[in-house]
Tab-separated table of C-alpha atoms and ligand atoms in Angstrom:
chain	number	residue	atom	x	y	z
A	1	MET	CA	-34.984	1.376	-38.215
A	2	ASN	CA	-38.448	1.590	-36.767
A	3	SER	CA	-39.825	-1.816	-35.865
A	4	THR	CA	-42.929	-1.161	-37.959
A	5	ASP	CA	-40.669	-1.132	-41.019
A	6	ILE	CA	-39.976	-4.837	-40.663
A	7	GLN	CA	-41.698	-7.003	-43.208
A	8	LEU	CA	-43.355	-10.147	-41.935
A	9	ASP	CA	-44.837	-12.920	-44.012
A	10	ILE	CA	-48.010	-14.029	-42.281
A	11	THR	CA	-50.089	-17.117	-43.035
A	12	LYS	CA	-52.962	-17.439	-40.608
A	13	THR	CA	-54.423	-20.730	-39.527
A	14	LYS	CA	-57.684	-21.713	-41.226
A	15	ALA	CA	-59.103	-23.187	-38.054
A	16	SER	CA	-58.026	-22.281	-34.544
A	17	LYS	CA	-57.422	-25.237	-32.222
A	18	ILE	CA	-58.299	-23.223	-29.159
A	19	ASP	CA	-61.716	-24.809	-28.632
A	20	GLN	CA	-60.122	-28.244	-28.352
A	21	VAL	CA	-57.928	-27.182	-25.431
A	22	ASP	CA	-58.890	-27.724	-21.809
A	23	PHE	CA	-57.264	-24.700	-20.204
A	24	SER	CA	-58.023	-25.972	-16.720
A	25	ASN	CA	-55.966	-29.087	-17.281
A	26	LEU	CA	-52.769	-28.189	-19.089
A	27	GLN	CA	-49.562	-30.118	-18.862
A	28	PHE	CA	-46.698	-27.616	-19.056
A	29	GLY	CA	-45.260	-27.289	-22.547
A	30	LYS	CA	-47.489	-29.905	-24.171
A	31	VAL	CA	-49.974	-27.697	-25.978
A	32	ASN	CA	-48.974	-25.097	-28.527
A	33	SER	CA	-50.937	-22.079	-29.660
A	34	ASP	CA	-52.140	-21.668	-33.235
A	35	HIS	CA	-49.135	-19.902	-34.740
A	36	MET	CA	-45.351	-19.936	-34.693
A	37	MET	CA	-42.652	-17.739	-36.110
A	38	TYR	CA	-39.550	-18.741	-38.004
A	39	CYS	CA	-36.786	-16.887	-39.758
A	40	ASP	CA	-33.932	-18.404	-41.758
A	41	TYR	CA	-30.349	-17.245	-41.939
A	42	ILE	CA	-29.056	-17.842	-45.459
A	43	ASP	CA	-26.010	-16.426	-47.257
A	44	GLY	CA	-25.035	-14.333	-44.271
A	45	GLU	CA	-28.426	-12.687	-43.801
A	46	TRP	CA	-31.582	-13.132	-41.787
A	47	GLN	CA	-34.450	-13.468	-44.258
A	48	THR	CA	-38.014	-12.220	-43.872
A	49	PRO	CA	-39.543	-13.626	-40.649
A	50	LYS	CA	-42.569	-15.828	-41.285
A	51	ILE	CA	-45.558	-16.487	-39.086
A	52	VAL	CA	-47.349	-19.707	-39.974
A	53	PRO	CA	-49.742	-22.181	-38.333
A	54	TYR	CA	-47.940	-24.261	-35.690
A	55	GLY	CA	-46.967	-27.622	-37.122
A	56	PRO	CA	-44.199	-30.015	-38.138
A	57	MET	CA	-41.204	-28.870	-40.168
A	58	GLU	CA	-38.913	-30.813	-42.451
A	59	PHE	CA	-35.155	-31.025	-41.969
A	60	GLU	CA	-32.574	-33.273	-43.563
A	61	PRO	CA	-31.098	-35.891	-41.227
A	62	SER	CA	-27.658	-34.417	-41.871
A	63	ALA	CA	-28.673	-30.991	-40.515
A	64	LYS	CA	-25.943	-29.974	-38.091
A	65	VAL	CA	-28.181	-29.377	-35.111
A	66	PHE	CA	-28.858	-33.120	-34.892
A	67	HIS	CA	-25.173	-33.979	-34.722
A	68	TYR	CA	-23.406	-31.190	-32.883
A	69	GLY	CA	-26.081	-29.588	-30.748
A	70	GLN	CA	-25.529	-26.134	-32.151
A	71	ALA	CA	-28.719	-24.782	-30.624
A	72	VAL	CA	-29.754	-22.211	-28.026
A	73	PHE	CA	-33.085	-21.175	-26.546
A	74	GLU	CA	-34.908	-18.758	-24.267
A	75	GLY	CA	-37.895	-18.917	-21.955
A	76	MET	CA	-40.188	-16.006	-21.250
A	77	LYS	CA	-43.849	-15.354	-20.504
A	78	ALA	CA	-46.732	-13.106	-21.533
A	79	PHE	CA	-49.299	-12.145	-18.903
A	80	LYS	CA	-52.816	-10.786	-19.322
A	81	ASP	CA	-54.091	-8.122	-16.921
A	82	GLU	CA	-57.658	-7.470	-15.747
A	83	ASP	CA	-58.299	-5.175	-18.693
A	84	GLY	CA	-57.165	-7.749	-21.249
A	85	GLN	CA	-53.845	-6.055	-21.959
A	86	VAL	CA	-50.903	-8.371	-22.569
A	87	TRP	CA	-47.531	-7.741	-20.879
A	88	LEU	CA	-44.038	-9.109	-21.215
A	89	PHE	CA	-41.651	-9.173	-18.260
A	90	ARG	CA	-38.173	-7.746	-18.925
A	91	PRO	CA	-38.143	-9.137	-22.499
A	92	GLU	CA	-35.055	-7.141	-23.459
A	93	GLN	CA	-33.127	-9.314	-21.040
A	94	ASN	CA	-34.191	-12.445	-22.893
A	95	PHE	CA	-33.402	-10.869	-26.223
A	96	GLU	CA	-29.911	-9.907	-25.104
A	97	ARG	CA	-29.347	-13.276	-23.514
A	98	ILE	CA	-30.289	-15.330	-26.567
A	99	ASN	CA	-27.723	-13.384	-28.546
A	100	LYS	CA	-25.149	-13.884	-25.814
A	101	SER	CA	-25.870	-17.618	-25.928
A	102	SER	CA	-25.777	-17.587	-29.731
A	103	LYS	CA	-22.432	-15.867	-29.779
A	104	ARG	CA	-20.897	-18.588	-27.597
A	105	LEU	CA	-22.240	-21.256	-29.959
A	106	ALA	CA	-20.988	-19.409	-33.072
A	107	ILE	CA	-24.577	-18.672	-34.124
A	108	PRO	CA	-25.200	-15.272	-35.737
A	109	GLU	CA	-27.021	-12.774	-33.542
A	110	PHE	CA	-30.667	-12.057	-34.296
A	111	PRO	CA	-31.726	-8.442	-34.970
A	112	LYS	CA	-33.659	-6.752	-32.192
A	113	ASP	CA	-36.354	-5.260	-34.413
A	114	TYR	CA	-36.991	-8.664	-36.016
A	115	PHE	CA	-37.327	-10.203	-32.580
A	116	PHE	CA	-39.738	-7.730	-31.036
A	117	ASN	CA	-41.788	-7.106	-34.127
A	118	SER	CA	-42.378	-10.764	-34.829
A	119	LEU	CA	-42.935	-11.622	-31.170
A	120	LYS	CA	-45.554	-8.899	-30.735
A	121	THR	CA	-47.270	-9.859	-33.985
A	122	LEU	CA	-47.327	-13.502	-32.934
A	123	LEU	CA	-48.819	-12.609	-29.553
A	124	LYS	CA	-51.444	-10.416	-31.143
A	125	LEU	CA	-52.500	-13.220	-33.488
A	126	ASP	CA	-52.691	-15.673	-30.594
A	127	LYS	CA	-53.997	-13.275	-27.967
A	128	GLU	CA	-56.900	-15.558	-27.039
A	129	TRP	CA	-54.293	-18.075	-25.888
A	130	VAL	CA	-53.116	-15.721	-23.139
A	131	LYS	CA	-55.669	-16.298	-20.409
A	132	TYR	CA	-56.388	-14.050	-17.484
A	133	GLY	CA	-55.817	-15.472	-14.024
A	134	ASP	CA	-53.212	-15.567	-11.322
A	135	GLY	CA	-50.344	-17.815	-12.353
A	136	THR	CA	-51.765	-18.245	-15.861
A	137	SER	CA	-49.596	-17.138	-18.747
A	138	LEU	CA	-48.435	-17.882	-22.251
A	139	TYR	CA	-44.976	-19.418	-22.132
A	140	ILE	CA	-42.777	-18.205	-24.993
A	141	ARG	CA	-39.952	-20.322	-26.337
A	142	PRO	CA	-37.608	-18.586	-28.798
A	143	PHE	CA	-34.806	-20.824	-30.103
A	144	VAL	CA	-32.225	-21.110	-32.849
A	145	ILE	CA	-30.927	-24.246	-34.552
A	146	ALA	CA	-28.170	-24.976	-37.066
A	147	THR	CA	-29.809	-26.098	-40.304
A	148	GLU	CA	-26.965	-26.529	-42.764
A	149	ASN	CA	-26.873	-30.028	-44.203
A	150	GLY	CA	-23.728	-32.136	-43.940
A	151	VAL	CA	-22.138	-33.970	-41.054
A	152	SER	CA	-18.772	-32.233	-41.024
A	153	ALA	CA	-18.032	-30.974	-37.507
A	154	SER	CA	-17.925	-27.254	-38.106
A	155	GLU	CA	-20.178	-24.275	-37.557
A	156	SER	CA	-23.242	-24.166	-39.738
A	157	ASP	CA	-23.748	-21.528	-42.398
A	158	ARG	CA	-27.539	-21.753	-42.122
A	159	TYR	CA	-29.774	-21.301	-39.112
A	160	ARG	CA	-33.440	-21.137	-38.255
A	161	PHE	CA	-34.675	-18.818	-35.505
A	162	MET	CA	-38.111	-19.793	-34.210
A	163	ILE	CA	-40.649	-18.766	-31.614
A	164	ILE	CA	-43.299	-21.162	-30.377
A	165	THR	CA	-45.682	-20.544	-27.485
A	166	CYS	CA	-47.564	-22.737	-25.005
A	167	PRO	CA	-50.401	-21.773	-22.675
A	168	ALA	CA	-49.321	-22.336	-19.075
A	169	GLN	CA	-51.712	-22.753	-16.248
A	170	ALA	CA	-51.616	-21.626	-12.689
A	171	TYR	CA	-50.404	-24.708	-11.003
A	172	TYR	CA	-49.648	-25.282	-7.418
A	173	ASN	CA	-45.959	-25.962	-7.618
A	174	LYS	CA	-45.227	-28.461	-4.983
A	175	PRO	CA	-42.100	-28.055	-2.881
A	176	ILE	CA	-39.130	-30.007	-4.149
A	177	LYS	CA	-36.466	-32.186	-2.579
A	178	VAL	CA	-32.969	-31.641	-3.904
A	179	ILE	CA	-29.534	-33.194	-3.718
A	180	PHE	CA	-26.260	-31.266	-3.679
A	181	ALA	CA	-24.070	-32.552	-6.530
A	182	GLN	CA	-20.958	-34.439	-5.450
A	183	GLU	CA	-20.128	-36.448	-8.549
A	184	TYR	CA	-21.503	-35.016	-11.780
A	185	SER	CA	-21.149	-31.411	-12.958
A	186	ARG	CA	-23.344	-29.185	-15.066
A	187	ALA	CA	-20.791	-26.657	-16.250
A	188	ALA	CA	-17.087	-25.925	-16.180
A	189	ASP	CA	-14.905	-22.824	-16.288
A	190	GLY	CA	-14.617	-21.533	-19.816
A	191	GLY	CA	-17.560	-23.663	-20.895
A	192	VAL	CA	-21.134	-22.880	-21.882
A	193	GLY	CA	-22.896	-22.946	-18.500
A	194	TYR	CA	-23.899	-19.289	-18.761
A	195	ALA	CA	-25.573	-19.899	-22.121
A	196	LYS	CA	-28.993	-21.424	-22.623
A	197	ALA	CA	-27.374	-23.992	-24.881
A	198	ALA	CA	-29.454	-27.091	-25.618
A	199	GLY	CA	-26.674	-29.504	-24.608
A	200	ASN	CA	-26.529	-28.128	-21.048
A	201	TYR	CA	-29.972	-29.586	-20.434
A	202	GLY	CA	-29.555	-32.899	-22.227
A	203	ALA	CA	-26.453	-33.564	-20.141
A	204	GLN	CA	-28.407	-33.151	-16.900
A	205	PHE	CA	-31.080	-35.719	-17.624
A	206	TYR	CA	-29.028	-38.759	-16.631
A	207	PRO	CA	-27.757	-37.487	-13.233
A	208	THR	CA	-31.266	-36.125	-12.572
A	209	LYS	CA	-32.717	-39.543	-13.358
A	210	LEU	CA	-30.382	-41.064	-10.758
A	211	ALA	CA	-31.487	-38.437	-8.229
A	212	LYS	CA	-35.145	-39.188	-8.983
A	213	ALA	CA	-34.566	-42.869	-8.406
A	214	LYS	CA	-33.517	-41.874	-4.868
A	215	GLY	CA	-36.749	-39.952	-4.350
A	216	LEU	CA	-35.297	-36.498	-4.998
A	217	ASP	CA	-36.621	-34.051	-7.580
A	218	GLN	CA	-33.664	-31.979	-8.687
A	219	ILE	CA	-29.936	-31.481	-8.355
A	220	ILE	CA	-28.304	-28.367	-6.988
A	221	TRP	CA	-25.133	-28.168	-9.006
A	222	THR	CA	-21.880	-27.339	-7.328
A	223	ASP	CA	-18.666	-25.979	-8.832
A	224	ALA	CA	-17.079	-28.620	-11.036
A	225	SER	CA	-13.583	-28.453	-9.543
A	226	SER	CA	-14.223	-28.843	-5.805
A	227	HIS	CA	-18.000	-29.519	-5.416
A	228	GLU	CA	-17.759	-27.249	-2.373
A	229	TYR	CA	-19.840	-24.323	-3.607
A	230	LEU	CA	-23.516	-24.328	-4.499
A	231	GLU	CA	-24.240	-22.821	-7.888
A	232	GLU	CA	-27.720	-23.363	-9.322
A	233	ALA	CA	-30.431	-25.859	-10.160
A	234	GLY	CA	-30.950	-27.272	-13.640
A	235	THR	CA	-33.268	-24.532	-14.891
A	236	MET	CA	-33.428	-22.231	-11.887
A	237	ASN	CA	-31.084	-20.097	-9.858
A	238	ILE	CA	-31.058	-20.804	-6.168
A	239	PHE	CA	-31.457	-18.716	-3.025
A	240	PHE	CA	-30.691	-19.597	0.581
A	241	ARG	CA	-31.888	-17.800	3.681
A	242	ILE	CA	-29.806	-17.962	6.813
A	243	GLY	CA	-31.499	-16.101	9.620
A	244	ASP	CA	-32.921	-13.077	7.836
A	245	ARG	CA	-30.184	-12.844	5.256
A	246	LEU	CA	-30.630	-13.993	1.671
A	247	LEU	CA	-27.691	-15.592	-0.121
A	248	THR	CA	-27.137	-16.479	-3.741
A	249	ALA	CA	-24.093	-17.247	-5.856
A	250	PRO	CA	-22.687	-14.569	-8.150
A	251	THR	CA	-23.120	-15.326	-11.842
A	252	ASN	CA	-20.036	-16.386	-13.762
A	253	ASP	CA	-19.334	-18.417	-16.883
A	254	ARG	CA	-20.828	-21.540	-15.280
A	255	ILE	CA	-24.061	-19.979	-14.035
A	256	LEU	CA	-27.034	-18.747	-16.015
A	257	ASP	CA	-27.742	-15.074	-15.357
A	258	GLY	CA	-31.457	-15.483	-14.609
A	259	VAL	CA	-33.971	-12.674	-14.982
A	260	THR	CA	-35.974	-13.989	-12.019
A	261	ARG	CA	-32.800	-14.107	-9.920
A	262	LYS	CA	-31.810	-10.528	-10.626
A	263	SER	CA	-35.390	-9.336	-10.103
A	264	ILE	CA	-35.553	-11.044	-6.700
A	265	ILE	CA	-32.228	-9.503	-5.672
A	266	GLN	CA	-33.668	-6.091	-6.570
A	267	LEU	CA	-36.941	-6.752	-4.729
A	268	ALA	CA	-35.006	-7.864	-1.660
A	269	LYS	CA	-33.052	-4.604	-1.733
A	270	ASP	CA	-36.294	-2.630	-2.188
A	271	ASN	CA	-37.648	-4.402	0.905
A	272	ASP	CA	-34.543	-3.810	3.019
A	273	VAL	CA	-33.768	-7.500	3.104
A	274	GLU	CA	-30.054	-8.096	3.374
A	275	VAL	CA	-28.781	-9.939	0.285
A	276	THR	CA	-25.328	-11.425	-0.037
A	277	VAL	CA	-24.237	-12.246	-3.562
A	278	ASP	CA	-21.202	-14.386	-2.917
A	279	LYS	CA	-20.002	-17.956	-3.102
A	280	VAL	CA	-22.278	-20.166	-1.006
A	281	SER	CA	-20.414	-23.090	0.495
A	282	VAL	CA	-22.006	-26.482	1.040
A	283	LYS	CA	-20.377	-26.451	4.443
A	284	GLU	CA	-22.088	-23.277	5.657
A	285	ILE	CA	-25.483	-24.464	4.410
A	286	VAL	CA	-25.142	-27.871	6.076
A	287	GLU	CA	-23.994	-26.183	9.305
A	288	ALA	CA	-26.881	-23.738	9.203
A	289	ALA	CA	-29.318	-26.587	8.598
A	290	LYS	CA	-27.958	-28.374	11.663
A	291	THR	CA	-28.267	-25.324	13.921
A	292	GLY	CA	-31.703	-24.387	12.572
A	293	GLU	CA	-30.420	-21.079	11.179
A	294	LEU	CA	-31.227	-22.193	7.629
A	295	LYS	CA	-34.763	-20.856	7.178
A	296	GLU	CA	-35.413	-21.568	3.535
A	297	ILE	CA	-34.067	-22.497	0.136
A	298	PHE	CA	-35.921	-21.639	-3.046
A	299	GLY	CA	-35.357	-21.863	-6.766
A	300	ALA	CA	-36.071	-18.929	-9.095
A	301	GLY	CA	-36.786	-19.115	-12.815
A	302	THR	CA	-39.335	-18.009	-15.403
A	303	ALA	CA	-41.198	-21.316	-15.746
A	304	ALA	CA	-42.099	-21.764	-12.076
A	305	THR	CA	-41.242	-18.240	-10.781
A	306	VAL	CA	-40.330	-19.440	-7.276
A	307	VAL	CA	-40.242	-23.009	-5.957
A	308	ARG	CA	-39.748	-23.920	-2.342
A	309	VAL	CA	-37.131	-26.516	-1.480
A	310	GLU	CA	-38.434	-28.618	1.391
A	311	GLY	CA	-35.221	-30.470	2.057
A	312	PHE	CA	-31.872	-31.519	0.666
A	313	GLU	CA	-29.615	-34.519	0.627
A	314	TYR	CA	-25.883	-34.291	1.070
A	315	ASN	CA	-23.414	-37.062	1.921
A	316	ASP	CA	-26.313	-39.518	2.120
A	317	GLU	CA	-27.955	-37.500	4.826
A	318	TYR	CA	-31.296	-35.764	4.360
A	319	TYR	CA	-31.997	-32.365	5.904
A	320	ASP	CA	-35.581	-31.183	6.318
A	321	LEU	CA	-36.409	-27.521	6.004
A	322	PRO	CA	-39.201	-26.017	8.076
A	323	SER	CA	-42.193	-24.415	6.394
A	324	ILE	CA	-42.108	-20.873	7.728
A	325	ASP	CA	-44.682	-18.106	7.965
A	326	ASP	CA	-42.806	-15.120	6.621
A	327	SER	CA	-41.132	-16.842	3.684
A	328	TYR	CA	-39.060	-14.629	1.411
A	329	GLY	CA	-39.809	-16.999	-1.449
A	330	VAL	CA	-43.556	-16.575	-1.027
A	331	ARG	CA	-43.233	-12.824	-0.502
A	332	PHE	CA	-41.064	-12.155	-3.554
A	333	LYS	CA	-43.100	-14.460	-5.761
A	334	LYS	CA	-46.180	-12.399	-4.889
A	335	SER	CA	-44.329	-9.117	-5.528
A	336	LEU	CA	-43.082	-10.394	-8.879
A	337	GLN	CA	-46.519	-11.583	-9.949
A	338	ASP	CA	-48.121	-8.303	-8.914
A	339	ILE	CA	-45.768	-6.535	-11.301
A	340	GLN	CA	-46.108	-9.144	-14.055
A	341	TYR	CA	-49.922	-8.923	-14.009
A	342	ASN	CA	-49.863	-5.119	-13.884
A	343	ARG	CA	-51.565	-5.030	-10.487
A	344	VAL	CA	-49.118	-2.603	-8.898
A	345	GLU	CA	-46.711	0.162	-9.821
A	346	ASP	CA	-43.699	-1.030	-11.760
A	347	PRO	CA	-40.945	1.126	-10.251
A	348	HIS	CA	-38.123	-0.436	-12.256
A	349	ASN	CA	-39.914	-0.380	-15.616
A	350	TRP	CA	-39.720	-4.118	-15.962
A	351	THR	CA	-42.873	-4.718	-17.943
A	352	MET	CA	-43.421	-4.046	-21.638
A	353	LYS	CA	-46.861	-3.932	-23.182
A	354	ALA	CA	-47.011	-6.495	-25.977
A	355	PHE	CA	-49.646	-4.585	-27.969
B	1	PLP	C1	-33.345	-20.330	-17.673
B	1	PLP	C2	-32.479	-20.734	-16.547
B	1	PLP	C3	-32.524	-20.098	-15.298
B	1	PLP	C4	-33.561	-19.064	-14.949
B	1	PLP	O1	-33.496	-17.923	-15.735
B	1	PLP	P1	-34.754	-16.957	-15.837
B	1	PLP	O2	-34.286	-15.870	-16.722
B	1	PLP	O3	-35.054	-16.497	-14.471
B	1	PLP	O4	-35.871	-17.762	-16.404
B	1	PLP	C5	-31.596	-20.468	-14.340
B	1	PLP	N1	-30.706	-21.442	-14.565
B	1	PLP	C6	-30.639	-22.084	-15.744
B	1	PLP	C7	-29.610	-23.121	-15.940
B	1	PLP	C8	-31.538	-21.756	-16.763
B	1	PLP	O5	-31.490	-22.418	-17.908
């Protein structure tokens, strides 16, 4: 079916809120654009997607999502180029991934034409909310929740798929201090670590709070069985540079297969930077930090793109990382943004014009 054949029910806002927003002072995720999309799954079928003014929704307290966390989400961004065109970055990856996450949570998959047609329509309606400027974007949050009423612990027979968006500002993301996990775990073999399942994030808040109380910003999760291998951060994949070689863990059922991660691996290859995708042991990173061979650590994810790690704690010892001139993190962030903002050729066909 051609995506233009999809019916959408559109109710436009009577008064845009855009003039009340200070775009130079945005807190990430706090402000929503004028419209949102939702689509219900009832009697085994996705109904007509609706676009309505952003606002509260009503659910019964017994709705299953509140009790069993049957919920998954995605995170993606729209970028505006110099000519006012709006671009998405590898959106098919996000579409495929939300269905992969859904499948693991026994949520029915969402049709591709529904997804892209409603997303593009939503972006077109709210195009003034996508500002032009380096680092500025419209963050897009698709998600699905279980909406059947009744507290029996079983899969829901009703769902709501939604897309909300938030303007995101170019912010200087300050380097972070991390701790390598030795006690708590984020994900286990056979579990849901590879899915963007709501519960994965809720379960990290407490250990992260403990880390913050020690003056650290985030946890680098290790494998749950031995805590000997470094896996990923809470919402970012993680890269290490030893000498001139880049290292990152292979994805598996505990690690989220990030779009930023796979794009950076490709960019590294394009730039003849040696990349090793293999288990990264805590031991080799600590050793390399001691000898000075560890040049950098950075996190990679849609929200922040690339974030420098300025040091890590392990076994109650803190290791500082130098700030270096030719940082891979800085270089690949720039390359990614050049593609995202349509400033350079896009050799891998990563971008998709929204409208
Ligand atoms: C979303 C996410 C990432 C980053 O994925 P991107 O597709 O690059 O945004 C990495 N790890 C976890 C746990 C995540 O939830």
